[in-house]
Amino acid sequence: MMRLLTTIMLLALLVFGLWSWVDYDYWLLGPSPAHYTWWWPEEFSTIGQDIDSLFYLIAVMVAVMFVITMGGLVLFTWKYSAKRQDKAVFSHGSHKLELLWTAVPAGLLLIIAFSQMSTFAEIQFASATQDEEGNDLPVHCEIWASQFDWRFRYPGKDGRFGTNDDFESPYELVLPLQENEEGDAKKLVFLLRSRDVLHSFFVPHLRFKRDAVPGMTQRIWLGIDDKQMEEVLATREEKSFDIICAELCGWGHYKMSGRVRVLPQDQYEAWVDEMTAQQFGNS
Amino acid sequence: MANQRTLRTVPGRHLAAAGLLAVAVASCDYDPGHADLPWRLSLNNKAVLADAGLSASEAQVTGALTTLFGTAQNPRHLITGDMYDAEEDPNLAGDLELSDEQLEAIVTDNRVKRFPAQLELIAAGRFSEVPEPLYAQDLWAKWQRDFAPLHTGTPGEEGAPAVFTGADEAFPVDDIWVPGLGDEATWGEAATALFENWYPSLRESAEMYRAQCLHCHGNEGGGDGPTAEFLEPRPRDYRLGKFKWVAVDNGKRPRRDDLVSILKNGAYFTAMPSFDRFSEGQLNGLADYVRLLAMRGETETLLALEMTGSDTGDLPLDTVQTSYADVWEGWRDAEENYVAGEVDVPRWDGMSADEMVRRTEHGRELFMGTTANCFSCHGADGRGAEGATLPISLAEVVEADSLDADYERRGGYRWVERRNAKGEVVKDKADQPLMDLYRIKPDDWGNPSMPRNFTRTIFRGGSRPIDIFRRVKYGIGGTIMPASEASLTDDDLWDIVLYVKHLANSNDLAREYERKAAAAARMHEAEHGHGDHAEDHDAEEASH
Amino acid sequence: MVDIHAPHGSEARPGMGEPGTTREHHDHHELGFIQKYIFSVDHKVIGIQFMITGLIFFALGGLFAMAIRYQLAWPWEKMPVIGSVLFPNTGQAITPEFYTMLFTMHGTIMIFFVIIPLLTGAFGNYLIPLMIGAPDMAFPKLNMFGYWTMIPAIFCVFMAFIQPGGGPAAGWTAYPPLSTVTSAAPGSLSAQTWWLMALTWVGVSSMMGAVNYVTTIVKMRAPGMTMFRMPLTIWALFIAALLQLFALPVLTAASAMQICDRMLGTGFFTPTNLVVNQFNPETAGAAAGGQPLLWQHLFWFYSHPAVYIMVVPAMGLASDILSVHARKPVFGYKPMVYSMASIAGLGFIVWGHHMFASGMNPALGMTFMVATIMIALPSAIKVFNWLGTLWGSRIHLTSPMLFALGFVAMFIIGGLSGIWMAATPVDIYIHDTYIVVAHFHYVVFGGSVFAIFAAIYHWFPKMFGRMMNETLGKLHFVGTFIFTNGVFYMMHQLGMAGLMRRTADPYDYETYAHLQPLNEFITISAFLLFAWQIFFVWNFFHSMFWGKRVGRNPWRAASIEWDTPSPPGHGNFDAPLRVYRGPYEYASPEVEEDFVAQSRDLTGKSE
């Protein structure tokens, strides 16, 4: 009885663990709501694709290991818990097996480790926000984090901060869809800063997260994949996406929200015009 | 080997029972809801009544308030005869006061932000699966009452969701009222319209207020929720009817737009964050509820005063009605308090450098002058409460005891006892540059006034020129920031604003970053002998 | 003869035989109650003291978890019990700062007052002398102080709750400036200082224990007990003690620095020109110019090894229990030892993986990534070896064995999910989401706590001379296993949807709005999981007094702690002891029985 039950429970965990990769949401959780699945949100950044595929690369290896180890556990639990009078196999181990299951996972893990590096360098290295000659790319806007607000400060039309045509956008970060000479998405560079405690700038749809550390100015960049973005936008009426604070910043941590909206270049310029007009408006 | 049998296996029926229990518990739809939270009288008014020996009559005030505003669970404005004659109804605030664009924005937000999941399911005919939205119990009750019978739609093949097949049939427009629905409609259109045209009732807004606002602003809007005591500045107490970051004349009642704007933008660098994640309808609804709380608080104070002022210590009906009418008048006409909506804002972005320098210098002179007298609170360096020295010519010296006793706990400041010039022992702040600040008269809410530090580039009420202009010209209601002297022209005031912006800009961190980058570039040049960046940098410096 | 059918009278023998070592024998063993059970220097009593304390705090930490789960399922709705007592002004809904306090103290209590004291304090104390054949610890009085320094720690924790602001609320990681600037959070007023002092006291306690364990294991093994004849439990505890010895000073120094920042006006972690909640520490005379990331480095330099302090002993316990109840030698004994040692070694150079998104130099991030991914290797080797142990075995599905099997299953899931977190680009998305919460709960709850349950069921007969009820034990396992997965497996799903940790009310975000039903499911599973532990509590205390009496070796285990009476008397061993072989001689063809005790001399006469 216990033998059967234990085996079934372990087997259920194995099946469930694998099934969670396929689709078990409906019967358990009901229909997923508009535009959201129980899986991660769709992405439309230039690095998002890389991150997702690295995730799946690891997932494949992990799934294989999971089936081998968990399967072994289920099998052995069932097979060797039968009531028998003879003794167990008398073995203290096997040198060959040890070598095998050291070398193979080591190889797999090294593959995983080295496959991550270029993407990580592309995201975080200082060179990511510099041009080929090592000069800093111009800053698109400043991202200010404070308890419990996101503020996005744009340099205005003159492209420089600390002038009177700077305008602030509370809550909403607006990005243009820009292409460079090669037709790729242009990197948008931001200065990420915190006014008080630690915060973290997290945009699930862009697969981006970075802490805002008081006393430190971080240059970060985002790139928008326009085709991907159109696909995502086509499925939803709401055209903006959540910004979330990902580092505990006090009692109001959960309130610290913002939105990202991406506009085509012409619409973006119209938005800048509108914001400039508002900056000098009298409403 | 042989003791195996002493270890008994788990009886199957126990497991089955446990499993069933687990399933039963997991499948119940548990919704704890809220405990009732009655509105209380403010401590201040209780003290006023107690001083007059009228503590026993508190119930009269509470009763009158309940008649006028309902309860926290079911808030609503009483419609008096005069209001009825004048066709005024604060309960229908949204319908009466909103412009067409605002109504349109509310509908759009309901569609894309508020009810996308519900509307998608309705469009698919899956009426029975429409999930309950947050903070919309009246809407949900209506949905359940009028549309629930349709939930037994014909299911398709096994496992497929139930689809309501009658979505194209005519909707009984005469029997069931759905806002914004024409003379002819189908069930599907009616269901869509129900959600799209939703505007929160006061009860629904109160529900949202309890979840989102109450822990700071308190149940009665007294700015005294449980979290409030840790916040600096204190959350606003609505019960005075005064709000700081508004576009109305000094201390008058704010317009709906002012409240909604603060909800959307937050008061920057305070604990009031942006609530823009909520829909236009929800924010307008919250503004309605804030207005109700403010009116209730104002009425409460008036009633308490009336009671103590009368000979009998009673609260006659006409007194209640007059007080209510007075309070309502202030709010009804709030739109008329709007100021500086017509003023021309100078376009500094197109101004020549010489002109800028001249006007900034003029602004500085006014800032330092005795007419505008800005420096006396904001300091010669513009650092306000954080400045090194603080002339207190304008400030009224008060005893430290009259300040909020909790202040020490909130900010972590320490108090010491010291002798003042007259030799009296007073409580004072420990040795700090800000010491003088705490002799400044507290504001109407009892908090110490904190003149703004302009070098932090933080402006709570908005950093646009017009926002600062409004503060300079009309003052900040309830605080020691006064309206400007009549002798100063608008142009003078704009120059002051320009100087204030200059203080902010010249201390901007971005400038610091630029300077660092330029320094790094210079070092780079010194090492590598390139001269091309030096010119750019000089040009930059010149333009500062 | 070590026999399960040993007459019941055998444990009634006075436990004061001649110990098998040179330690001097005390004659006055008529100790008073206080000396015997309260201020005891006996490692067994101290171990049980640690265990009871840990279990009480386990219940407390569990209650905090229940409150957290309640808020996540039904945010801002009235909470039973807590709501009506503490929050009359909010309609019995908790406040946001109370929520931050809840998860801060849940983490703190579970890590510093439950898992570490249970594993190293309780089982370290109880098992080390018994399993290596020593009469007691090397420094019995230091050992006693090790327990009694937990009392000031407990005092400080309770003081923290009654401070204004209602308890520390900067997370169990206490990242500055949130934790150092008093105005930053209600919990940072004075509660945080008490929290830091509690941590320091816990550190002192652990340090005393670690010194004792290392000395005892190195110096006091019985004749014939070579290092490579020690049970894996002892190896694991030895390695964990070394980890504590090297890592704890850093945490102590770091918390001293934070206390200085908070109380003496230093600025180790405070950057210049910082204004939090309108308060600038510099205007109050404090220094600034510090760096918040410094704390993260110092904290994780301790707290990442602490993760291994929490799981390595569990691995040791599970290995022993698997071997005994599978009646088969541990597969690859030395690889097991080496892999634990390399986990410990690598454990010191992986702390940076908590900081991939922190703005730390990305080149450093790369290094930490490689080290972190490689630390999966020894864990994998251990899993394979556990499977190797089970292969060809004769499993007896007793309660300890069930929990040990559960441990392996959970550790597989928890270990594998860690690989995603180690990969820097992927971690950028999943950092601080519920995937991380799922991962470490699989390791710490599914791993460590399951191993602790297994060990309690396994060594309970030795501790109290009575068996725990097997039926209840199995019932306990079934529910715990199901509901643990119901709670924590689902959290992977929340994390994939991007749900952040420490978010009191996520459902106003568009991205999270659909997650409430899932959270409700998890919450109900968590309540059931918590309630299910009643079977354990009842079984534990009932069996302590009324359980079936057992002889010396009810499980027919080979290691030497089973040579002692149950429970062992003062001085442990009642006969001269010599060790002839490793601890896992099950199914040996040399003898008739299916095990050969470590102390059994096969060369001469049979016992």
mmCIF file with all atom_site columns, N, CA, C and O in Angstrom, chain C residues 376-402:
data_model
loop_
_atom_site.group_PDB
_atom_site.id
_atom_site.type_symbol
_atom_site.label_atom_id
_atom_site.label_alt_id
_atom_site.label_comp_id
_atom_site.label_asym_id
_atom_site.label_entity_id
_atom_site.label_seq_id
_atom_site.pdbx_PDB_ins_code
_atom_site.Cartn_x
_atom_site.Cartn_y
_atom_site.Cartn_z
_atom_site.occupancy
_atom_site.B_iso_or_equiv
_atom_site.pdbx_formal_charge
_atom_site.auth_seq_id
_atom_site.auth_comp_id
_atom_site.auth_asym_id
_atom_site.auth_atom_id
_atom_site.pdbx_PDB_model_num
ATOM 1   N N  . ALA C 1 376 ? 26.750 23.239 -9.195  1.00 0.00 ? 376 ALA C N  1
ATOM 2   C CA . ALA C 1 376 ? 25.696 22.241 -9.436  1.00 0.00 ? 376 ALA C CA 1
ATOM 3   C C  . ALA C 1 376 ? 26.297 20.858 -9.597  1.00 0.00 ? 376 ALA C C  1
ATOM 4   O O  . ALA C 1 376 ? 25.628 19.849 -9.382  1.00 0.00 ? 376 ALA C O  1
ATOM 5   N N  . LEU C 1 377 ? 27.576 20.797 -9.971  1.00 0.00 ? 377 LEU C N  1
ATOM 6   C CA . LEU C 1 377 ? 28.198 19.500 -10.261 1.00 0.00 ? 377 LEU C CA 1
ATOM 7   C C  . LEU C 1 377 ? 28.264 18.598 -9.030  1.00 0.00 ? 377 LEU C C  1
ATOM 8   O O  . LEU C 1 377 ? 27.773 17.461 -9.085  1.00 0.00 ? 377 LEU C O  1
ATOM 9   N N  . PRO C 1 378 ? 28.874 19.068 -7.915  1.00 0.00 ? 378 PRO C N  1
ATOM 10  C CA . PRO C 1 378 ? 28.876 18.188 -6.744  1.00 0.00 ? 378 PRO C CA 1
ATOM 11  C C  . PRO C 1 378 ? 27.473 17.801 -6.299  1.00 0.00 ? 378 PRO C C  1
ATOM 12  O O  . PRO C 1 378 ? 27.257 16.672 -5.829  1.00 0.00 ? 378 PRO C O  1
ATOM 13  N N  . SER C 1 379 ? 26.517 18.718 -6.448  1.00 0.00 ? 379 SER C N  1
ATOM 14  C CA . SER C 1 379 ? 25.146 18.370 -6.070  1.00 0.00 ? 379 SER C CA 1
ATOM 15  C C  . SER C 1 379 ? 24.628 17.256 -6.956  1.00 0.00 ? 379 SER C C  1
ATOM 16  O O  . SER C 1 379 ? 23.974 16.313 -6.487  1.00 0.00 ? 379 SER C O  1
ATOM 17  N N  . ALA C 1 380 ? 24.935 17.342 -8.254  1.00 0.00 ? 380 ALA C N  1
ATOM 18  C CA . ALA C 1 380 ? 24.508 16.288 -9.175  1.00 0.00 ? 380 ALA C CA 1
ATOM 19  C C  . ALA C 1 380 ? 25.152 14.961 -8.792  1.00 0.00 ? 380 ALA C C  1
ATOM 20  O O  . ALA C 1 380 ? 24.487 13.912 -8.788  1.00 0.00 ? 380 ALA C O  1
ATOM 21  N N  . ILE C 1 381 ? 26.439 15.013 -8.462  1.00 0.00 ? 381 ILE C N  1
ATOM 22  C CA . ILE C 1 381 ? 27.127 13.769 -8.081  1.00 0.00 ? 381 ILE C CA 1
ATOM 23  C C  . ILE C 1 381 ? 26.443 13.138 -6.883  1.00 0.00 ? 381 ILE C C  1
ATOM 24  O O  . ILE C 1 381 ? 26.246 11.918 -6.814  1.00 0.00 ? 381 ILE C O  1
ATOM 25  N N  . LYS C 1 382 ? 26.035 13.982 -5.942  1.00 0.00 ? 382 LYS C N  1
ATOM 26  C CA . LYS C 1 382 ? 25.379 13.438 -4.758  1.00 0.00 ? 382 LYS C CA 1
ATOM 27  C C  . LYS C 1 382 ? 24.056 12.777 -5.130  1.00 0.00 ? 382 LYS C C  1
ATOM 28  O O  . LYS C 1 382 ? 23.743 11.687 -4.642  1.00 0.00 ? 382 LYS C O  1
ATOM 29  N N  . VAL C 1 383 ? 23.304 13.435 -6.003  1.00 0.00 ? 383 VAL C N  1
ATOM 30  C CA . VAL C 1 383 ? 22.019 12.840 -6.389  1.00 0.00 ? 383 VAL C CA 1
ATOM 31  C C  . VAL C 1 383 ? 22.253 11.488 -7.053  1.00 0.00 ? 383 VAL C C  1
ATOM 32  O O  . VAL C 1 383 ? 21.590 10.494 -6.736  1.00 0.00 ? 383 VAL C O  1
ATOM 33  N N  . PHE C 1 384 ? 23.207 11.436 -7.966  1.00 0.00 ? 384 PHE C N  1
ATOM 34  C CA . PHE C 1 384 ? 23.485 10.164 -8.635  1.00 0.00 ? 384 PHE C CA 1
ATOM 35  C C  . PHE C 1 384 ? 23.901 9.100  -7.631  1.00 0.00 ? 384 PHE C C  1
ATOM 36  O O  . PHE C 1 384 ? 23.534 7.933  -7.746  1.00 0.00 ? 384 PHE C O  1
ATOM 37  N N  . ASN C 1 385 ? 24.672 9.505  -6.640  1.00 0.00 ? 385 ASN C N  1
ATOM 38  C CA . ASN C 1 385 ? 25.111 8.527  -5.655  1.00 0.00 ? 385 ASN C CA 1
ATOM 39  C C  . ASN C 1 385 ? 23.962 8.043  -4.782  1.00 0.00 ? 385 ASN C C  1
ATOM 40  O O  . ASN C 1 385 ? 23.923 6.881  -4.381  1.00 0.00 ? 385 ASN C O  1
ATOM 41  N N  . TRP C 1 386 ? 23.010 8.961  -4.482  1.00 0.00 ? 386 TRP C N  1
ATOM 42  C CA . TRP C 1 386 ? 21.841 8.504  -3.733  1.00 0.00 ? 386 TRP C CA 1
ATOM 43  C C  . TRP C 1 386 ? 21.057 7.490  -4.568  1.00 0.00 ? 386 TRP C C  1
ATOM 44  O O  . TRP C 1 386 ? 20.596 6.471  -4.055  1.00 0.00 ? 386 TRP C O  1
ATOM 45  N N  . LEU C 1 387 ? 20.928 7.777  -5.852  1.00 0.00 ? 387 LEU C N  1
ATOM 46  C CA . LEU C 1 387 ? 20.236 6.817  -6.713  1.00 0.00 ? 387 LEU C CA 1
ATOM 47  C C  . LEU C 1 387 ? 21.011 5.513  -6.745  1.00 0.00 ? 387 LEU C C  1
ATOM 48  O O  . LEU C 1 387 ? 20.432 4.429  -6.718  1.00 0.00 ? 387 LEU C O  1
ATOM 49  N N  . GLY C 1 388 ? 22.351 5.633  -6.814  1.00 0.00 ? 388 GLY C N  1
ATOM 50  C CA . GLY C 1 388 ? 23.188 4.432  -6.784  1.00 0.00 ? 388 GLY C CA 1
ATOM 51  C C  . GLY C 1 388 ? 22.970 3.634  -5.511  1.00 0.00 ? 388 GLY C C  1
ATOM 52  O O  . GLY C 1 388 ? 22.952 2.401  -5.515  1.00 0.00 ? 388 GLY C O  1
ATOM 53  N N  . THR C 1 389 ? 22.776 4.348  -4.410  1.00 0.00 ? 389 THR C N  1
ATOM 54  C CA . THR C 1 389 ? 22.514 3.670  -3.140  1.00 0.00 ? 389 THR C CA 1
ATOM 55  C C  . THR C 1 389 ? 21.203 2.900  -3.220  1.00 0.00 ? 389 THR C C  1
ATOM 56  O O  . THR C 1 389 ? 21.091 1.778  -2.710  1.00 0.00 ? 389 THR C O  1
ATOM 57  N N  . LEU C 1 390 ? 20.207 3.520  -3.856  1.00 0.00 ? 390 LEU C N  1
ATOM 58  C CA . LEU C 1 390 ? 18.901 2.858  -3.921  1.00 0.00 ? 390 LEU C CA 1
ATOM 59  C C  . LEU C 1 390 ? 18.920 1.677  -4.883  1.00 0.00 ? 390 LEU C C  1
ATOM 60  O O  . LEU C 1 390 ? 18.181 0.707  -4.708  1.00 0.00 ? 390 LEU C O  1
ATOM 61  N N  . TRP C 1 391 ? 19.775 1.742  -5.866  1.00 0.00 ? 391 TRP C N  1
ATOM 62  C CA . TRP C 1 391 ? 19.816 0.684  -6.873  1.00 0.00 ? 391 TRP C CA 1
ATOM 63  C C  . TRP C 1 391 ? 20.198 -0.647 -6.221  1.00 0.00 ? 391 TRP C C  1
ATOM 64  O O  . TRP C 1 391 ? 21.167 -0.730 -5.482  1.00 0.00 ? 391 TRP C O  1
ATOM 65  N N  . GLY C 1 392 ? 19.384 -1.645 -6.478  1.00 0.00 ? 392 GLY C N  1
ATOM 66  C CA . GLY C 1 392 ? 19.664 -2.974 -5.945  1.00 0.00 ? 392 GLY C CA 1
ATOM 67  C C  . GLY C 1 392 ? 19.492 -3.076 -4.441  1.00 0.00 ? 392 GLY C C  1
ATOM 68  O O  . GLY C 1 392 ? 20.024 -3.977 -3.812  1.00 0.00 ? 392 GLY C O  1
ATOM 69  N N  . SER C 1 393 ? 18.755 -2.123 -3.850  1.00 0.00 ? 393 SER C N  1
ATOM 70  C CA . SER C 1 393 ? 18.636 -2.120 -2.393  1.00 0.00 ? 393 SER C CA 1
ATOM 71  C C  . SER C 1 393 ? 17.399 -2.890 -1.962  1.00 0.00 ? 393 SER C C  1
ATOM 72  O O  . SER C 1 393 ? 16.675 -3.443 -2.795  1.00 0.00 ? 393 SER C O  1
ATOM 73  N N  . ARG C 1 394 ? 17.201 -2.928 -0.660  1.00 0.00 ? 394 ARG C N  1
ATOM 74  C CA . ARG C 1 394 ? 15.979 -3.531 -0.105  1.00 0.00 ? 394 ARG C CA 1
ATOM 75  C C  . ARG C 1 394 ? 15.303 -2.451 0.736   1.00 0.00 ? 394 ARG C C  1
ATOM 76  O O  . ARG C 1 394 ? 15.538 -2.341 1.926   1.00 0.00 ? 394 ARG C O  1
ATOM 77  N N  . ILE C 1 395 ? 14.494 -1.646 0.080   1.00 0.00 ? 395 ILE C N  1
ATOM 78  C CA . ILE C 1 395 ? 13.953 -0.471 0.753   1.00 0.00 ? 395 ILE C CA 1
ATOM 79  C C  . ILE C 1 395 ? 12.874 -0.875 1.752   1.00 0.00 ? 395 ILE C C  1
ATOM 80  O O  . ILE C 1 395 ? 11.960 -1.620 1.409   1.00 0.00 ? 395 ILE C O  1
ATOM 81  N N  . HIS C 1 396 ? 12.998 -0.375 2.969   1.00 0.00 ? 396 HIS C N  1
ATOM 82  C CA . HIS C 1 396 ? 11.907 -0.488 3.934   1.00 0.00 ? 396 HIS C CA 1
ATOM 83  C C  . HIS C 1 396 ? 11.262 0.877  4.034   1.00 0.00 ? 396 HIS C C  1
ATOM 84  O O  . HIS C 1 396 ? 11.907 1.839  4.442   1.00 0.00 ? 396 HIS C O  1
ATOM 85  N N  . LEU C 1 397 ? 9.994  0.958  3.650   1.00 0.00 ? 397 LEU C N  1
ATOM 86  C CA . LEU C 1 397 ? 9.360  2.284  3.583   1.00 0.00 ? 397 LEU C CA 1
ATOM 87  C C  . LEU C 1 397 ? 8.880  2.737  4.956   1.00 0.00 ? 397 LEU C C  1
ATOM 88  O O  . LEU C 1 397 ? 7.696  2.834  5.230   1.00 0.00 ? 397 LEU C O  1
ATOM 89  N N  . THR C 1 398 ? 9.842  2.992  5.820   1.00 0.00 ? 398 THR C N  1
ATOM 90  C CA . THR C 1 398 ? 9.517  3.527  7.139   1.00 0.00 ? 398 THR C CA 1
ATOM 91  C C  . THR C 1 398 ? 9.401  5.041  7.031   1.00 0.00 ? 398 THR C C  1
ATOM 92  O O  . THR C 1 398 ? 9.789  5.635  6.022   1.00 0.00 ? 398 THR C O  1
ATOM 93  N N  . SER C 1 399 ? 8.907  5.668  8.097   1.00 0.00 ? 399 SER C N  1
ATOM 94  C CA . SER C 1 399 ? 8.744  7.131  8.040   1.00 0.00 ? 399 SER C CA 1
ATOM 95  C C  . SER C 1 399 ? 10.059 7.849  7.700   1.00 0.00 ? 399 SER C C  1
ATOM 96  O O  . SER C 1 399 ? 10.081 8.715  6.825   1.00 0.00 ? 399 SER C O  1
ATOM 97  N N  . PRO C 1 400 ? 11.168 7.516  8.391   1.00 0.00 ? 400 PRO C N  1
ATOM 98  C CA . PRO C 1 400 ? 12.398 8.228  8.021   1.00 0.00 ? 400 PRO C CA 1
ATOM 99  C C  . PRO C 1 400 ? 12.786 8.008  6.568   1.00 0.00 ? 400 PRO C C  1
ATOM 100 O O  . PRO C 1 400 ? 13.234 8.933  5.883   1.00 0.00 ? 400 PRO C O  1
ATOM 101 N N  . MET C 1 401 ? 12.579 6.788  6.079   1.00 0.00 ? 401 MET C N  1
ATOM 102 C CA . MET C 1 401 ? 12.939 6.509  4.691   1.00 0.00 ? 401 MET C CA 1
ATOM 103 C C  . MET C 1 401 ? 12.063 7.310  3.738   1.00 0.00 ? 401 MET C C  1
ATOM 104 O O  . MET C 1 401 ? 12.541 7.845  2.734   1.00 0.00 ? 401 MET C O  1
ATOM 105 N N  . LEU C 1 402 ? 10.775 7.413  4.055   1.00 0.00 ? 402 LEU C N  1
ATOM 106 C CA . LEU C 1 402 ? 9.882  8.174  3.182   1.00 0.00 ? 402 LEU C CA 1
ATOM 107 C C  . LEU C 1 402 ? 10.337 9.622  3.100   1.00 0.00 ? 402 LEU C C  1
ATOM 108 O O  . LEU C 1 402 ? 10.414 10.210 2.018   1.00 0.00 ? 402 LEU C O  1
#
